[in-house]
Short mmCIF file of C-alpha atoms in Angstrom, two decimals:
data_model
loop_
_atom_site.label_atom_id
_atom_site.label_comp_id
_atom_site.label_asym_id
_atom_site.label_seq_id
_atom_site.Cartn_x
_atom_site.Cartn_y
_atom_site.Cartn_z
CA MET A 515 101.75 89.59 124.89
CA MET A 516 102.40 93.24 125.47
CA ASN A 517 99.91 95.35 127.34
CA ALA A 518 97.90 96.85 124.49
CA THR A 519 96.65 99.75 126.55
CA PHE A 520 99.76 101.89 126.26
CA PRO A 521 98.84 104.99 124.28
CA GLN A 522 100.70 105.75 121.07
CA VAL A 523 101.25 109.09 119.36
CA ARG A 524 102.79 110.24 116.14
CA ILE A 525 104.58 113.53 115.56
CA VAL A 526 104.18 114.55 111.91
CA PRO A 527 105.93 117.80 110.94
CA LEU A 528 104.91 119.54 107.73
CA ARG A 529 108.49 119.30 106.47
CA MET A 530 110.92 116.39 106.43
CA LEU A 531 113.50 116.99 109.13
CA LYS A 532 117.18 117.48 108.50
CA PRO A 533 119.43 115.26 110.67
CA GLU A 534 120.36 118.22 112.89
CA THR A 535 116.72 119.07 113.57
CA ALA A 536 115.82 115.41 114.08
CA GLU A 537 118.69 115.14 116.56
CA ARG A 538 117.44 118.15 118.52
CA LEU A 539 113.86 116.84 118.48
CA LEU A 540 114.84 113.35 119.61
CA ASN A 541 117.05 114.69 122.38
CA MET A 542 114.16 116.83 123.55
CA LEU A 543 111.87 113.79 123.52
CA ALA A 544 114.49 111.66 125.27
CA SER A 545 114.38 114.05 128.21
CA ILE A 546 110.71 113.21 128.83
CA THR A 547 110.03 110.52 131.41
CA GLY A 548 107.43 107.98 130.38
CA ILE A 549 108.29 107.23 126.76
CA ARG A 550 108.52 103.47 126.36
CA ARG A 551 109.38 103.06 122.70
CA MET A 552 110.19 105.41 119.86
CA MET A 553 110.48 104.93 116.12
CA ILE A 554 111.73 107.31 113.43
CA HIS A 555 109.97 106.84 110.14
CA GLY A 556 110.53 108.23 106.64
CA PRO A 557 111.72 107.49 103.12
CA GLY A 558 115.02 105.65 102.89
CA LEU A 559 118.38 107.04 101.82
CA PRO A 560 120.11 103.96 100.39
CA LYS A 561 123.88 103.50 100.49
CA LYS A 562 123.85 102.35 96.89
CA VAL A 563 121.81 103.52 93.91
CA PRO A 564 118.90 101.05 93.91
CA TYR A 565 117.57 101.39 90.35
CA GLY A 566 118.55 102.51 86.89
CA PRO A 567 121.73 102.36 84.85
CA ALA A 568 123.83 103.45 87.85
CA ARG A 569 122.44 100.67 90.05
CA GLY A 570 124.91 99.46 92.63
CA SER A 571 127.16 102.51 92.56
CA PRO A 572 127.71 104.42 95.81
CA ASN A 573 125.13 107.03 96.75
CA PRO A 574 126.70 109.80 98.82
CA HIS A 575 123.98 111.71 100.70
CA SER A 576 124.60 114.42 103.28
CA ASP A 577 121.50 113.48 105.30
CA ARG A 578 122.60 109.89 105.88
CA ARG A 579 124.77 110.26 108.95
CA ALA A 580 125.00 109.36 112.60
CA ILE A 581 123.11 111.41 115.17
CA HIS A 582 123.52 111.36 118.95
CA VAL A 583 120.48 110.97 121.14
CA GLY A 584 121.14 110.78 124.88
CA ASP A 585 124.13 108.51 125.22
CA ALA A 586 123.36 106.52 122.09
CA GLU A 587 124.51 106.91 118.51
CA ILE A 588 121.90 106.32 115.83
CA ALA A 589 122.89 105.75 112.23
CA LEU A 590 120.17 107.67 110.40
CA ARG A 591 119.32 105.87 107.16
CA ILE A 592 116.17 107.82 106.34
CA ALA A 593 114.90 111.34 105.92
CA ALA A 594 113.07 111.83 109.23
CA GLY A 595 109.42 112.24 108.28
CA GLU A 596 107.66 111.33 111.51
CA VAL A 597 108.34 110.10 115.02
CA ILE A 598 106.12 107.39 116.49
CA LEU A 599 106.04 107.07 120.25
CA GLU A 600 104.57 104.67 122.75
CA VAL A 601 104.09 106.29 126.15
CA GLU A 602 103.18 105.15 129.65
CA ASP A 603 100.00 107.18 130.00
CA ALA A 604 98.04 110.13 128.61
CA SER A 605 99.77 112.72 130.79
CA VAL A 606 103.01 112.11 128.85
CA ILE A 607 101.21 113.01 125.62
CA GLU A 608 100.42 116.44 126.99
CA GLU A 609 104.05 116.93 127.95
CA ILE A 610 105.10 115.94 124.42
CA ARG A 611 102.54 118.33 122.98
CA SER A 612 103.73 121.28 125.04
CA LEU A 613 107.39 120.63 124.16
CA CYS A 614 106.59 120.18 120.44
CA ASP A 615 104.55 123.41 120.41
CA GLY A 616 107.71 125.22 121.43
CA PHE A 617 109.94 123.21 119.10
CA PHE A 618 108.09 123.54 115.79
CA THR A 619 108.11 127.28 115.23
CA GLY A 620 109.24 127.50 111.61
CA PHE A 621 106.57 125.15 110.25
CA PRO A 622 103.55 123.41 111.77
CA TYR A 623 103.28 119.84 112.96
CA GLN A 624 100.52 117.40 113.89
CA LEU A 625 100.39 115.25 116.99
CA GLN A 626 98.14 112.31 116.24
CA GLU A 627 96.93 109.73 118.72
CA GLY A 628 96.23 106.22 117.51
CA ARG A 629 97.92 102.90 116.92
CA PHE A 630 101.02 103.24 114.81
CA MET A 631 103.36 100.57 116.13
CA LYS A 632 103.03 96.81 116.54
CA THR A 633 101.91 95.69 119.98
CA ALA A 634 102.01 91.95 119.33
CA PRO A 635 104.36 89.78 117.24
CA THR A 636 103.14 88.89 113.76
CA LEU A 637 103.97 85.79 111.76
CA VAL A 638 107.00 87.53 110.28
CA ASP A 639 108.26 88.40 113.75
CA TYR A 640 107.73 84.80 114.81
CA ALA A 641 109.71 83.57 111.82
CA LYS A 642 112.46 86.08 112.45
CA TYR A 643 112.79 86.14 116.22
CA GLY A 644 111.23 82.84 117.28
CA PRO A 645 108.61 82.13 119.94
CA ARG A 646 110.48 83.75 122.82
CA ALA A 647 111.05 87.15 121.26
CA ASP A 648 111.24 90.18 123.51
CA THR A 649 107.94 91.89 122.76
CA MET A 650 109.45 95.22 123.81
CA PHE A 651 111.44 95.24 120.57
CA ILE A 652 108.71 93.97 118.24
CA GLY A 653 108.01 96.41 115.44
CA LEU A 654 110.92 98.69 116.29
CA ALA A 655 113.35 97.48 113.66
CA ASP A 656 113.06 96.07 110.17
CA PRO A 657 113.26 92.26 110.55
CA ARG A 658 115.01 92.02 107.18
CA ASN A 659 117.73 94.34 108.37
CA GLY A 660 120.46 93.09 110.66
CA GLU A 661 120.39 96.32 112.65
CA GLY A 662 118.48 96.11 115.91
CA PRO A 663 116.85 98.84 117.98
CA VAL A 664 118.93 101.35 119.96
CA LEU A 665 118.60 101.70 123.70
CA ILE A 666 118.68 105.31 124.86
CA ARG A 667 119.62 106.08 128.43
CA THR A 668 119.36 109.65 129.58
CA GLU A 669 120.40 111.30 132.83
CA ARG A 670 117.36 112.25 134.79
CA MET B 464 86.23 130.29 60.43
CA ALA B 465 89.54 128.62 61.16
CA TYR B 466 89.66 126.29 64.14
CA LYS B 467 91.25 127.82 67.21
CA PRO B 468 92.19 125.36 69.93
CA GLN B 469 91.09 126.28 73.43
CA TYR B 470 93.71 124.06 75.13
CA GLY B 471 91.64 123.61 78.29
CA PRO B 472 88.77 124.84 80.42
CA GLY B 473 88.87 126.81 83.63
CA THR B 474 88.84 130.32 84.97
CA SER B 475 91.51 129.97 87.69
CA ILE B 476 95.14 131.00 87.45
CA VAL B 477 96.11 127.30 87.31
CA ALA B 478 93.92 126.80 84.24
CA ALA B 479 95.36 129.93 82.62
CA ASN B 480 98.90 128.69 83.26
CA ARG B 481 98.05 125.32 81.75
CA ARG B 482 96.73 127.01 78.61
CA LYS B 483 99.75 129.28 78.46
CA GLN B 484 102.20 126.39 78.60
CA MET B 485 100.29 124.40 76.00
CA ASN B 486 99.78 127.22 73.54
CA PRO B 487 102.79 127.29 71.19
CA GLY B 488 101.81 130.83 70.21
CA GLN B 489 102.63 132.02 73.72
CA LYS B 490 106.29 132.55 74.49
CA LEU B 491 107.32 131.00 77.80
CA GLU B 492 109.06 133.37 80.16
CA LYS B 493 112.81 132.73 80.43
CA VAL B 494 113.68 132.63 84.11
CA ARG B 495 117.26 131.36 84.22
CA SER B 496 120.08 130.52 81.89
CA VAL B 497 121.93 127.24 81.83
CA THR B 498 124.72 126.59 79.33
CA ASP B 499 124.56 123.85 76.69
CA GLU B 500 127.47 122.09 78.37
CA ASP B 501 125.62 122.07 81.70
CA ILE B 502 122.58 120.50 80.06
CA VAL B 503 124.77 117.77 78.53
CA LEU B 504 126.31 117.11 81.96
CA ILE B 505 122.93 116.77 83.70
CA LEU B 506 121.57 114.52 80.95
CA GLY B 507 124.63 112.27 81.15
CA HIS B 508 124.19 110.68 77.74
CA ARG B 509 127.50 111.83 76.24
CA ALA B 510 130.63 113.67 77.34
CA PRO B 511 130.42 117.43 76.71
CA GLY B 512 132.14 118.37 73.46
CA SER B 513 132.13 114.83 72.09
CA ALA B 514 130.48 113.99 68.79
CA TYR B 515 126.92 112.73 68.75
CA PRO B 516 126.97 108.93 68.46
CA SER B 517 124.68 107.82 65.69
CA ALA B 518 122.12 105.05 65.33
CA HIS B 519 122.09 105.11 61.53
CA PRO B 520 123.84 107.02 58.70
CA PRO B 521 122.60 110.57 58.01
CA LEU B 522 119.44 110.61 55.90
CA ALA B 523 121.27 112.41 53.09
CA GLU B 524 123.63 109.43 52.71
CA GLN B 525 120.85 106.88 52.82
CA GLN B 526 118.72 105.55 50.06
CA GLU B 527 115.28 106.66 51.15
CA PRO B 528 112.36 104.65 49.82
CA ASN B 529 109.89 106.47 47.64
CA CYS B 530 107.39 107.29 50.36
CA PRO B 531 104.86 110.13 50.22
CA MET B 532 104.93 110.52 53.99
CA ARG B 533 108.68 111.05 54.01
CA LYS B 534 108.26 113.76 51.41
CA LEU B 535 105.56 115.40 53.50
CA VAL B 536 107.25 115.34 56.91
CA LYS B 537 110.48 117.25 57.28
CA PRO B 538 112.92 115.40 59.54
CA THR B 539 114.21 117.13 62.69
CA ASP B 540 117.91 117.95 62.95
CA GLY B 541 118.55 114.88 65.09
CA ALA B 542 116.71 112.55 62.72
CA LYS B 543 118.51 114.06 59.74
CA ALA B 544 121.88 113.34 61.35
CA GLY B 545 120.89 109.85 62.51
CA ASP B 546 121.29 110.53 66.25
CA ARG B 547 120.48 108.01 68.94
CA VAL B 548 117.20 108.33 70.80
CA ARG B 549 117.82 109.58 74.35
CA TYR B 550 115.65 110.90 77.18
CA ILE B 551 115.10 113.44 79.91
CA GLN B 552 112.79 112.72 82.82
CA PHE B 553 111.25 115.15 85.27
CA ALA B 554 109.68 114.63 88.68
CA ASP B 555 107.41 117.47 89.79
CA SER B 556 106.40 118.16 93.36
CA MET B 557 102.71 118.43 94.18
CA PHE B 558 103.48 121.53 96.23
CA ASN B 559 102.93 124.09 93.48
CA ALA B 560 105.56 122.89 91.02
CA PRO B 561 105.30 124.90 87.79
CA SER B 562 104.51 121.88 85.63
CA GLN B 563 103.04 118.40 86.05
CA PRO B 564 103.46 115.12 84.15
CA TYR B 565 100.28 115.31 82.04
CA GLN B 566 100.77 119.01 81.55
CA ARG B 567 104.32 118.41 80.34
CA THR B 568 103.17 115.85 77.80
CA TYR B 569 100.45 118.10 76.41
CA THR B 570 102.87 121.03 76.29
CA GLU B 571 105.60 119.07 74.57
CA CYS B 572 103.22 117.63 72.01
CA TYR B 573 102.07 121.12 71.10
CA ARG B 574 105.52 122.72 71.10
CA PHE B 575 108.09 120.12 70.02
CA ARG B 576 108.50 117.78 67.06
CA GLY B 577 109.72 114.20 66.87
CA ILE B 578 109.14 113.32 70.53
CA ASP B 579 107.84 110.30 72.40
CA PRO B 580 106.61 111.33 75.83
CA GLY B 581 105.77 108.87 78.58
CA THR B 582 103.48 110.06 81.34
CA LEU B 583 103.27 108.61 84.83
CA SER B 584 101.69 109.90 88.01
CA GLY B 585 104.78 111.48 89.47
CA ARG B 586 107.23 111.67 86.63
CA GLN B 587 107.30 112.32 82.93
CA ILE B 588 109.86 111.14 80.46
CA VAL B 589 110.37 112.44 76.94
CA GLU B 590 112.43 110.59 74.38
CA CYS B 591 113.76 112.00 71.13
CA ARG B 592 116.88 112.30 69.01
CA GLU B 593 119.85 113.43 71.06
CA ARG B 594 120.49 116.87 69.57
CA ASP B 595 116.78 117.65 69.58
CA LEU B 596 116.65 116.51 73.19
CA GLU B 597 119.35 118.93 74.24
CA LYS B 598 117.51 121.80 72.56
CA TYR B 599 114.18 120.86 74.13
CA SER B 600 115.76 120.21 77.54
CA LYS B 601 117.29 123.66 77.51
CA GLU B 602 113.88 125.16 76.87
CA LEU B 603 112.25 123.03 79.58
CA ILE B 604 114.89 123.98 82.16
CA GLU B 605 115.39 127.66 81.37
CA THR B 606 111.76 128.69 81.18
CA GLU B 607 108.99 128.99 83.71
CA MET B 608 108.28 125.25 83.42
CA PHE B 609 111.12 124.53 85.83
CA ASP B 610 111.85 125.33 89.44
CA PRO B 611 115.17 124.23 90.94
CA ALA B 612 113.61 123.18 94.27
CA LEU B 613 110.31 121.62 93.20
CA VAL B 614 111.25 120.00 89.88
CA GLY B 615 113.87 117.28 89.69
CA ILE B 616 115.66 115.98 86.62
CA ARG B 617 115.66 112.32 87.49
CA GLY B 618 116.32 109.50 85.08
CA ALA B 619 115.83 106.82 87.72
CA THR B 620 114.84 106.68 91.41
CA VAL B 621 112.34 109.48 91.04
CA HIS B 622 110.45 109.08 94.35
CA GLY B 623 109.53 112.45 95.86
CA HIS B 624 106.70 114.16 93.99
CA SER B 625 104.05 113.43 96.61
CA LEU B 626 106.25 113.68 99.68
CA ARG B 627 106.53 116.57 102.07
CA LEU B 628 109.32 118.98 101.21
CA ALA B 629 112.55 119.13 103.18
CA GLU B 630 113.09 121.90 105.69
CA ASP B 631 114.93 124.00 103.13
CA GLY B 632 112.06 123.64 100.64
CA MET B 633 113.71 121.06 98.39
CA MET B 634 111.75 118.08 97.07
CA PHE B 635 112.90 114.77 98.55
CA ASP B 636 115.46 112.94 96.44
CA MET B 637 117.02 109.79 97.82
CA LEU B 638 119.98 110.21 95.47
CA GLN B 639 120.43 113.91 96.33
CA ARG B 640 121.20 114.91 92.78
CA ASP B 641 120.62 118.59 93.50
CA VAL B 642 121.76 120.43 96.58
CA LEU B 643 120.71 123.84 97.86
CA GLY B 644 123.94 125.68 98.61
CA ALA B 645 124.59 128.25 101.33
CA ASP B 646 124.40 130.93 98.63
CA GLY B 647 120.79 129.95 97.92
CA ILE B 648 121.60 128.47 94.50
CA VAL B 649 120.63 124.91 93.62
CA LYS B 650 123.43 122.88 92.09
CA TYR B 651 123.28 119.48 90.45
CA VAL B 652 126.09 117.33 91.82
CA LYS B 653 124.97 114.15 90.04
CA ASN B 654 123.59 113.54 86.58
CA GLN B 655 120.01 112.42 86.11
CA ILE B 656 120.72 108.76 86.83
CA GLY B 657 122.74 109.48 89.98
CA GLU B 658 126.35 109.35 88.80
CA PRO B 659 128.50 112.06 90.42
CA LEU B 660 129.47 114.94 88.13
CA ASP B 661 133.03 116.25 87.80
CA ARG B 662 131.78 119.73 88.61
CA ALA B 663 128.55 121.02 90.12
CA VAL B 664 126.03 122.47 87.68
CA ALA B 665 124.14 125.53 88.94
CA VAL B 666 120.49 125.81 87.91
CA GLY B 667 119.60 128.99 89.77
CA LYS B 668 117.72 130.00 92.86
CA PRO B 669 114.43 128.39 93.89
CA MET B 670 111.46 130.61 93.08
CA ASP B 671 109.53 132.16 95.96
CA GLN B 672 106.09 131.02 97.12
CA LYS B 673 104.30 133.95 95.51
CA TRP B 674 105.81 133.23 92.10
CA LEU B 675 105.09 129.51 92.42
CA LYS B 676 101.47 130.10 93.33
CA ALA B 677 101.10 132.39 90.31
CA HIS B 678 102.83 130.00 87.89
CA THR B 679 101.79 126.53 89.05
CA THR B 680 99.74 124.15 86.91
CA ILE B 681 98.53 121.92 89.74
CA PHE B 682 95.54 122.44 91.97
CA HIS B 683 96.27 122.04 95.67
CA SER B 684 93.70 123.00 98.26
CA LEU B 685 96.24 123.50 101.06
CA VAL B 686 99.12 125.38 99.47
CA GLY B 687 97.67 126.74 96.25
CA THR B 688 94.47 127.11 94.28
CA SER B 689 91.71 124.69 95.19
CA TYR B 690 90.25 122.62 92.38
CA ARG B 691 86.67 123.02 93.61
CA ASP B 692 87.03 126.80 93.37
CA ASP B 693 87.28 126.52 89.58
CA THR B 694 83.65 125.75 88.80
CA GLU B 695 84.18 125.75 85.04
CA TYR B 696 86.86 123.06 85.35
CA VAL B 697 84.66 120.95 87.64
CA GLU B 698 81.75 121.28 85.23
CA TYR B 699 83.96 120.17 82.32
CA ILE B 700 85.27 117.12 84.20
CA GLN B 701 81.77 116.18 85.29
CA ARG B 702 80.58 116.42 81.71
CA ILE B 703 83.36 114.12 80.47
CA HIS B 704 82.75 111.70 83.34
CA SER B 705 79.02 111.63 82.61
CA LEU B 706 79.48 111.15 78.86
CA ARG B 707 82.01 108.36 79.15
CA THR B 708 79.91 106.57 81.74
CA LYS B 709 76.83 106.78 79.53
CA TYR B 710 78.85 105.61 76.55
CA GLY B 711 79.84 102.55 78.58
CA PHE B 712 76.23 101.40 78.12
CA MET B 713 76.50 101.88 74.31
CA PRO B 714 73.33 103.95 74.00
CA LYS B 715 71.43 103.62 70.73
CA GLU B 716 68.93 106.04 69.26
CA GLU B 717 65.61 104.32 68.70
#
């Protein structure tokens, strides 16, 4: 089981972020040493119209595109509403706070501390990944979705 | 003395706006103009310029039963022609959108004839005969009851009314039916159910924060008028709550 003592924080801006802004924010966060895991959360932008008479027809959306964070490419499928982070220790939170204070100038944001991400596998994770799942990846990706988490390596 | 409806309680600007929208004697301010063809395109029920498909023969060609109610109630244009029943649905943002689902239903019932509104928490649908619908839709879109950024015309996949706004101030729409252009004008690129349109339909510029705050019909303690500041409204709601709770016990006079 994963060490449950790692602090978690959540960055909640007052506005939903455009892909360009999310890309800048994530690149800024990727430059910080001490972030273990990161999750982008928000309402989905489906590839196909999910309901109604036009169900199943393509759904072009300018915000559903790939962004580049560090050396990795992330296919953004959501409108970025919040970023959840798991960090090594409390000093990293202060670094995140000071960087975010400078980043969010047009509209305010909240930095909340708490528990926002899974720290232990649930029954669903057990069913999906089996007994020897890598706990590092638990809760980072939707088990129903074939897409796994992205590993970001940055030059430090 | 003749009965004069009060439409609603409250001393705040929100309450005044609610009364203004509901009162058919008050003319709603026209803020933008959208052509009839544009309305037909957004609604997506028929091709612009095509004839109205009908659900039954015109009333004049039908043998009407001898019914006192039918003599009393004059049919609307759509009913007279035998049009199909079609709909328009709106989603209104909680961030000071100029109208709200319940408010829309009250307003439409006071102002329009031959309608069947459906009210939900974040969206409101109104059904009526097709040519009536186009007339009513035009009024709902062109007047102060609409804001291009905070009100969405969404037949399906309406999610967004309670979400934070996007950076550019637009309400979230997973189908991105309306797009804020570089010129500051909002254009519908899909019809209300999410099918792409042949040409974009402009619905004007989003209204500024000051205008929205002065024209909204929703209380919001963070971005607008706080509900608790309107003591008359609170008193009214408390009275209704108290009466309906007491009535739950079926009180009897001894």
